[in-house]
PDB file of C-alpha atoms and ligand atoms in Angstrom:
ATOM      1  CA  MET A 263     165.980-151.595  55.962  1.00 48.00           C
ATOM      2  CA  GLY A 264     162.810-149.518  56.047  1.00 49.00           C
ATOM      3  CA  PRO A 265     161.346-148.011  59.160  1.00 55.00           C
ATOM      4  CA  LEU A 266     158.597-150.591  59.218  1.00 54.00           C
ATOM      5  CA  ALA A 267     161.050-153.445  59.605  1.00 55.00           C
ATOM      6  CA  VAL A 268     160.229-153.363  63.293  1.00 57.00           C
ATOM      7  CA  PHE A 269     156.753-154.605  62.350  1.00 59.00           C
ATOM      8  CA  GLY A 270     158.303-157.623  60.668  1.00 60.00           C
ATOM      9  CA  ILE A 271     157.924-156.421  57.077  1.00 57.00           C
ATOM     10  CA  GLU A 272     160.885-157.885  55.254  1.00 69.00           C
ATOM     11  CA  ASN A 273     159.661-157.888  51.653  1.00 80.00           C
ATOM     12  CA  ASP A 274     161.512-155.283  49.555  1.00 85.00           C
ATOM     13  CA  GLY A 275     158.424-154.289  47.576  1.00 86.00           C
ATOM     14  CA  LEU A 276     156.378-153.798  50.709  1.00 88.00           C
ATOM     15  CA  ASN A 277     159.261-151.917  52.257  1.00 89.00           C
ATOM     16  CA  LEU A 278     159.353-149.486  49.332  1.00 91.00           C
ATOM     17  CA  ALA A 279     155.602-149.002  49.564  1.00 91.00           C
ATOM     18  CA  ALA A 280     155.890-148.324  53.292  1.00 92.00           C
ATOM     19  CA  ASN A 281     158.651-145.795  52.678  1.00 93.00           C
ATOM     20  CA  LEU A 282     156.568-144.018  50.029  1.00 94.00           C
ATOM     21  CA  LEU A 283     153.585-143.984  52.378  1.00 94.00           C
ATOM     22  CA  LEU A 284     155.722-142.490  55.122  1.00 94.00           C
ATOM     23  CA  LEU A 285     157.051-139.854  52.722  1.00 95.00           C
ATOM     24  CA  PHE A 286     153.500-139.096  51.640  1.00 95.00           C
ATOM     25  CA  LEU A 287     152.371-138.709  55.246  1.00 94.00           C
ATOM     26  CA  VAL A 288     155.281-136.388  56.041  1.00 95.00           C
ATOM     27  CA  VAL A 289     154.525-134.217  52.995  1.00 96.00           C
ATOM     28  CA  LEU A 290     150.828-134.207  53.910  1.00 95.00           C
ATOM     29  CA  TRP A 291     151.693-133.222  57.472  1.00 95.00           C
ATOM     30  CA  LEU A 292     153.893-130.323  56.318  1.00 95.00           C
ATOM     31  CA  ALA A 293     151.184-129.217  53.901  1.00 95.00           C
ATOM     32  CA  LEU A 294     148.622-129.276  56.705  1.00 95.00           C
ATOM     33  CA  VAL A 295     150.938-127.177  58.916  1.00 95.00           C
ATOM     34  CA  PHE A 296     151.256-124.636  56.120  1.00 96.00           C
ATOM     35  CA  TRP A 297     147.509-124.746  55.415  1.00 95.00           C
ATOM     36  CA  THR A 298     146.717-124.243  59.110  1.00 94.00           C
ATOM     37  CA  TYR A 299     149.044-121.260  59.238  1.00 95.00           C
ATOM     38  CA  SER A 300     147.573-119.566  56.151  1.00 95.00           C
ATOM     39  CA  ASP A 301     143.989-120.370  57.172  1.00 94.00           C
ATOM     40  CA  ALA A 302     144.553-119.028  60.689  1.00 94.00           C
ATOM     41  CA  ARG A 303     145.984-115.822  59.268  1.00 94.00           C
ATOM     42  CA  ARG A 304     142.783-115.238  57.282  1.00 94.00           C
ATOM     43  CA  ARG A 305     140.533-115.889  60.275  1.00 94.00           C
ATOM     44  CA  ILE A 306     142.450-114.670  63.346  1.00 93.00           C
ATOM     45  CA  ALA A 307     143.610-111.091  63.822  1.00 92.00           C
ATOM     46  CA  ASP A 308     145.909-111.749  66.792  1.00 92.00           C
ATOM     47  CA  PRO A 309     149.332-112.947  65.505  1.00 92.00           C
ATOM     48  CA  MET A 310     149.947-114.676  68.832  1.00 93.00           C
ATOM     49  CA  LEU A 311     146.866-116.889  68.315  1.00 93.00           C
ATOM     50  CA  VAL A 312     147.927-117.570  64.719  1.00 94.00           C
ATOM     51  CA  GLY A 313     151.238-118.808  66.134  1.00 94.00           C
ATOM     52  CA  CYS A 314     149.393-121.018  68.643  1.00 93.00           C
ATOM     53  CA  ALA A 315     147.241-122.567  65.887  1.00 93.00           C
ATOM     54  CA  THR A 316     150.322-123.255  63.756  1.00 93.00           C
ATOM     55  CA  ALA A 317     152.144-124.774  66.721  1.00 93.00           C
ATOM     56  CA  ALA A 318     149.141-127.012  67.449  1.00 92.00           C
ATOM     57  CA  SER A 319     149.140-128.216  63.844  1.00 92.00           C
ATOM     58  CA  LEU A 320     152.732-129.422  64.305  1.00 92.00           C
ATOM     59  CA  PHE A 321     151.141-132.283  66.218  1.00 90.00           C
ATOM     60  CA  PRO A 322     150.587-134.540  63.190  1.00 89.00           C
ATOM     61  CA  PHE A 323     147.051-134.416  61.749  1.00 89.00           C
ATOM     62  CA  ILE A 324     145.273-134.286  65.111  1.00 92.00           C
ATOM     63  CA  GLY A 325     146.464-130.686  65.613  1.00 92.00           C
ATOM     64  CA  THR A 326     144.941-129.574  62.316  1.00 92.00           C
ATOM     65  CA  VAL A 327     141.704-131.478  62.997  1.00 93.00           C
ATOM     66  CA  VAL A 328     141.382-129.752  66.379  1.00 93.00           C
ATOM     67  CA  TYR A 329     142.146-126.403  64.759  1.00 93.00           C
ATOM     68  CA  VAL A 330     139.406-126.946  62.162  1.00 93.00           C
ATOM     69  CA  ILE A 331     136.944-127.647  64.980  1.00 94.00           C
ATOM     70  CA  VAL A 332     137.765-124.598  67.102  1.00 92.00           C
ATOM     71  CA  ARG A 333     138.718-122.048  64.438  1.00 92.00           C
ATOM     72  CA  PRO A 334     136.611-118.886  63.976  1.00 92.00           C
ATOM     73  CA  PRO A 335     133.823-119.641  61.508  1.00 91.00           C
ATOM     74  CA  GLU A 336     134.337-116.518  59.404  1.00 91.00           C
ATOM     75  CA  PHE A 337     137.160-114.954  57.465  1.00 93.00           C
ATOM     76  CA  LEU A 338     138.292-111.573  58.773  1.00 93.00           C
ATOM     77  CA  GLU A 339     137.550-110.138  55.346  1.00 93.00           C
ATOM     78  CA  ASP A 340     133.932-111.289  55.523  1.00 93.00           C
ATOM     79  CA  VAL A 341     133.543-109.921  59.047  1.00 93.00           C
ATOM     80  CA  ARG A 342     134.827-106.533  57.911  1.00 93.00           C
ATOM     81  CA  GLU A 343     132.583-106.567  54.871  1.00 94.00           C
ATOM     82  CA  ARG A 344     129.542-107.437  56.951  1.00 93.00           C
ATOM     83  CA  GLU A 345     130.303-104.655  59.429  1.00 94.00           C
ATOM     84  CA  LEU A 346     130.521-102.189  56.549  1.00 94.00           C
ATOM     85  CA  GLU A 347     127.208-103.430  55.208  1.00 94.00           C
ATOM     86  CA  ILE A 348     125.575-103.071  58.620  1.00 94.00           C
ATOM     87  CA  ALA A 349     126.927 -99.527  58.957  1.00 93.00           C
ATOM     88  CA  ALA A 350     125.599 -98.662  55.508  1.00 92.00           C
ATOM     89  CA  ALA A 351     122.207-100.160  56.332  1.00 90.00           C
ATOM     90  CA  GLU A 352     122.043 -98.177  59.574  1.00 88.00           C
ATOM     91  CA  ALA A 353     122.900 -94.979  57.727  1.00 86.00           C
ATOM     92  CA  ARG A 354     120.202 -95.757  55.167  1.00 82.00           C
ATOM     93  CA  LEU A 355     117.701 -96.429  57.947  1.00 79.00           C
ATOM     94  CA  ALA A 356     118.552 -93.123  59.627  1.00 76.00           C
ATOM     95  CA  THR A 357     117.872 -91.291  56.359  1.00 71.00           C
ATOM     96  CA  ILE A 358     114.546 -93.065  55.979  1.00 63.00           C
ATOM     97  CA  GLU A 359     113.538 -92.278  59.546  1.00 58.00           C
ATOM     98  CA  GLN A 360     114.331 -88.631  59.012  1.00 66.00           C
ATOM     99  CA  LEU A 361     111.919 -88.475  56.121  1.00 78.00           C
ATOM    100  CA  SER A 362     108.999 -90.287  57.677  1.00 82.00           C
ATOM    101  CA  CYS A 363     106.152 -88.995  59.781  1.00 85.00           C
ATOM    102  CA  PRO A 364     107.166 -89.155  63.482  1.00 84.00           C
ATOM    103  CA  TYR A 365     103.595 -90.108  64.410  1.00 87.00           C
ATOM    104  CA  CYS A 366     102.610 -92.763  61.879  1.00 90.00           C
ATOM    105  CA  GLY A 367     105.827 -93.456  59.910  1.00 85.00           C
ATOM    106  CA  PHE A 368     104.308 -92.477  56.597  1.00 87.00           C
ATOM    107  CA  ASP A 369     106.773 -91.274  53.952  1.00 85.00           C
ATOM    108  CA  VAL A 370     106.868 -87.499  53.956  1.00 85.00           C
ATOM    109  CA  GLU A 371     108.923 -84.875  52.198  1.00 84.00           C
ATOM    110  CA  LYS A 372     110.895 -82.087  53.781  1.00 81.00           C
ATOM    111  CA  ALA A 373     108.483 -79.388  52.697  1.00 83.00           C
ATOM    112  CA  PHE A 374     105.354 -81.100  54.052  1.00 87.00           C
ATOM    113  CA  LEU A 375     103.483 -79.086  56.671  1.00 87.00           C
ATOM    114  CA  ARG A 376     101.107 -81.911  57.572  1.00 88.00           C
ATOM    115  CA  CYS A 377     101.328 -85.658  57.262  1.00 89.00           C
ATOM    116  CA  PRO A 378      99.116 -86.715  54.343  1.00 91.00           C
ATOM    117  CA  SER A 379      98.317 -89.988  56.107  1.00 91.00           C
ATOM    118  CA  CYS A 380      97.527 -89.124  59.731  1.00 92.00           C
ATOM    119  CA  LEU A 381      96.904 -85.410  59.056  1.00 90.00           C
ATOM    120  CA  ARG A 382      99.017 -84.318  62.018  1.00 89.00           C
ATOM    121  CA  ARG A 383     101.079 -81.151  61.789  1.00 86.00           C
ATOM    122  CA  LEU A 384     104.754 -81.738  60.996  1.00 85.00           C
ATOM    123  CA  LYS A 385     106.044 -78.185  60.538  1.00 86.00           C
ATOM    124  CA  GLU A 386     104.831 -74.679  61.100  1.00 86.00           C
ATOM    125  CA  PRO A 387     104.619 -72.421  58.077  1.00 87.00           C
ATOM    126  CA  CYS A 388     106.342 -69.058  58.137  1.00 87.00           C
ATOM    127  CA  THR A 389     103.763 -66.484  59.167  1.00 86.00           C
ATOM    128  CA  VAL A 390     105.059 -64.059  56.554  1.00 87.00           C
ATOM    129  CA  CYS A 391     105.932 -66.093  53.471  1.00 88.00           C
ATOM    130  CA  GLY A 392     104.247 -69.392  54.282  1.00 85.00           C
ATOM    131  CA  LYS A 393     107.297 -71.583  53.663  1.00 87.00           C
ATOM    132  CA  PRO A 394     107.723 -74.613  55.983  1.00 88.00           C
ATOM    133  CA  LEU A 395     110.059 -73.924  58.900  1.00 87.00           C
ATOM    134  CA  ASP A 396     112.345 -76.314  60.672  1.00 82.00           C
ATOM    135  CA  PRO A 397     111.589 -76.166  64.435  1.00 80.00           C
ATOM    136  CA  ARG A 398     115.302 -75.458  65.119  1.00 84.00           C
ATOM    137  CA  TRP A 399     115.380 -72.331  62.987  1.00 87.00           C
ATOM    138  CA  LYS A 400     115.347 -68.960  64.745  1.00 87.00           C
ATOM    139  CA  ILE A 401     114.419 -67.032  61.624  1.00 88.00           C
ATOM    140  CA  CYS A 402     112.758 -67.888  58.371  1.00 89.00           C
ATOM    141  CA  PRO A 403     115.664 -68.331  55.946  1.00 90.00           C
ATOM    142  CA  TYR A 404     113.455 -67.469  52.981  1.00 90.00           C
ATOM    143  CA  CYS A 405     112.096 -64.090  54.023  1.00 90.00           C
ATOM    144  CA  GLU A 406     114.206 -63.247  57.133  1.00 88.00           C
ATOM    145  CA  ALA A 407     111.136 -63.016  59.360  1.00 86.00           C
ATOM    146  CA  GLU A 408     111.705 -64.025  62.955  1.00 84.00           C
ATOM    147  CA  VAL A 409     110.049 -67.274  63.892  1.00 80.00           C
ATOM    148  CA  GLY A 410     106.880 -66.664  65.874  1.00 69.00           C
ATOM    149  CA  GLN A 411     106.619 -63.129  64.576  1.00 62.00           C
ATOM    150  CA  PRO A 412     103.014 -62.292  63.726  1.00 61.00           C
ATOM    151  CA  ALA A 413     102.297 -61.470  60.115  1.00 55.00           C
ATOM    152  CA  GLU A 414     101.426 -57.819  60.873  1.00 52.00           C
ATOM    153  CA  GLY A 415     104.435 -57.394  63.176  1.00 44.00           C
ATOM    154  CA  ARG A 416     106.389 -55.684  60.431  1.00 46.00           C
ATOM    155  CA  ARG A 417     104.030 -52.780  60.324  1.00 47.00           C
ATOM    156  CA  ALA A 418     104.043 -52.186  64.071  1.00 44.00           C
ATOM    157  CA  ARG A 419     106.708 -49.513  63.970  1.00 46.00           C
ATOM    158  CA  PRO A 420     106.808 -46.906  66.757  1.00 46.00           C
ATOM    159  CA  ARG A 421     105.255 -43.712  65.519  1.00 47.00           C
ATOM    160  CA  ARG A 422     106.252 -40.394  67.020  1.00 48.00           C
ATOM    161  CA  ALA A 423     104.262 -38.202  64.716  1.00 44.00           C
ATOM    162  CA  THR A 424     102.597 -36.171  67.434  1.00 45.00           C
ATOM    163  CA  ALA A 425     105.485 -36.051  69.910  1.00 44.00           C
ATOM    164  CA  GLY A 426     107.527 -32.870  69.895  1.00 45.00           C
ATOM    165  CA  SER A 427     110.903 -34.471  69.486  1.00 45.00           C
ATOM    166  CA  GLY A 428     113.753 -32.952  67.501  1.00 46.00           C
ATOM    167  CA  THR A 429     113.424 -35.008  64.355  1.00 48.00           C
ATOM    168  CA  PRO A 430     110.425 -34.102  62.325  1.00 49.00           C
ATOM    169  CA  PRO A 431     108.164 -37.004  61.398  1.00 48.00           C
ATOM    170  CA  ARG A 432     108.324 -38.308  57.914  1.00 50.00           C
ATOM    171  CA  PRO A 433     105.508 -36.845  55.875  1.00 50.00           C
ATOM    172  CA  SER A 434     102.755 -39.365  55.712  1.00 47.00           C
ATOM    173  CA  ALA A 435     101.951 -38.293  52.196  1.00 46.00           C
ATOM    174  CA  GLU A 436     104.969 -40.279  51.098  1.00 46.00           C
ATOM    175  CA  ARG A 437     103.092 -43.507  51.718  1.00 48.00           C
ATOM    176  CA  PRO A 438      99.430 -42.687  51.641  1.00 49.00           C
ATOM    177  CA  ALA A 439      98.295 -46.295  51.376  1.00 48.00           C
ATOM    178  CA  ARG A 440     100.092 -47.407  54.521  1.00 47.00           C
ATOM    179  CA  ALA A 441      99.033 -44.358  56.520  1.00 45.00           C
ATOM    180  CA  SER A 442      95.404 -44.823  55.692  1.00 47.00           C
ATOM    181  CA  ARG A 443      95.618 -48.472  56.676  1.00 49.00           C
ATOM    182  CA  GLU A 444      97.225 -47.825  60.022  1.00 48.00           C
ATOM    183  CA  ARG A 445      95.132 -44.934  61.160  1.00 50.00           C
ATOM    184  CA  PRO A 446      92.007 -46.894  62.191  1.00 50.00           C
ATOM    185  CA  GLN A 447      94.179 -49.285  64.215  1.00 49.00           C
ATOM    186  CA  SER A 448      95.820 -46.581  66.292  1.00 46.00           C
ATOM    187  CA  ALA A 449      92.484 -44.917  66.879  1.00 44.00           C
ATOM    188  CA  GLY A 450      90.853 -48.040  68.143  1.00 45.00           C
TER     189      GLY A 450
HETATM  190 ZN1  LIG B 159     101.553 -89.283  59.937  1.00 92.99          ZN
HETATM  191 ZN1  LIG B 160     109.262 -66.596  55.710  1.00 92.99          ZN
END
């Protein structure tokens, strides 16, 4: 007696077919439970929710259909990959922004003093060696001049040649060129 005998199916051939169909449905149901479990694991991070999805799929066929409707649209792997891509794109964008004119966005290089497009000043040159200075620098790293120091500031050394202090002044004959250059300044 097959399970469908209650429906009045008495024929042996039909009975066998009904039994095979039932077996097929049971195997399909178990396969769907397994598929739901493995699919949920690839899409849902929370193991508790994976358990809920698998439990729902135990309800034959309908459970899996409902799961397919409400499941997260993306695989966790794809989500992670996309987040990495976004982070990389943001990092790339930050690099591009750093090397573009803050006024017009034109591509500039680190050593540019003025934007070649909008002609606005991007960096101040060192007053001593002329190299472009980062606004955060306190000294020029190329020539050790202090930032904002005037070009002739190096020569402005206190001179005590005429004062009667203990140490005798260095003979000016040692550097005749410098002495002759400075003399008109001090006089004026
Ligand atoms: Zn510009
Ligand atoms: Zn310098």
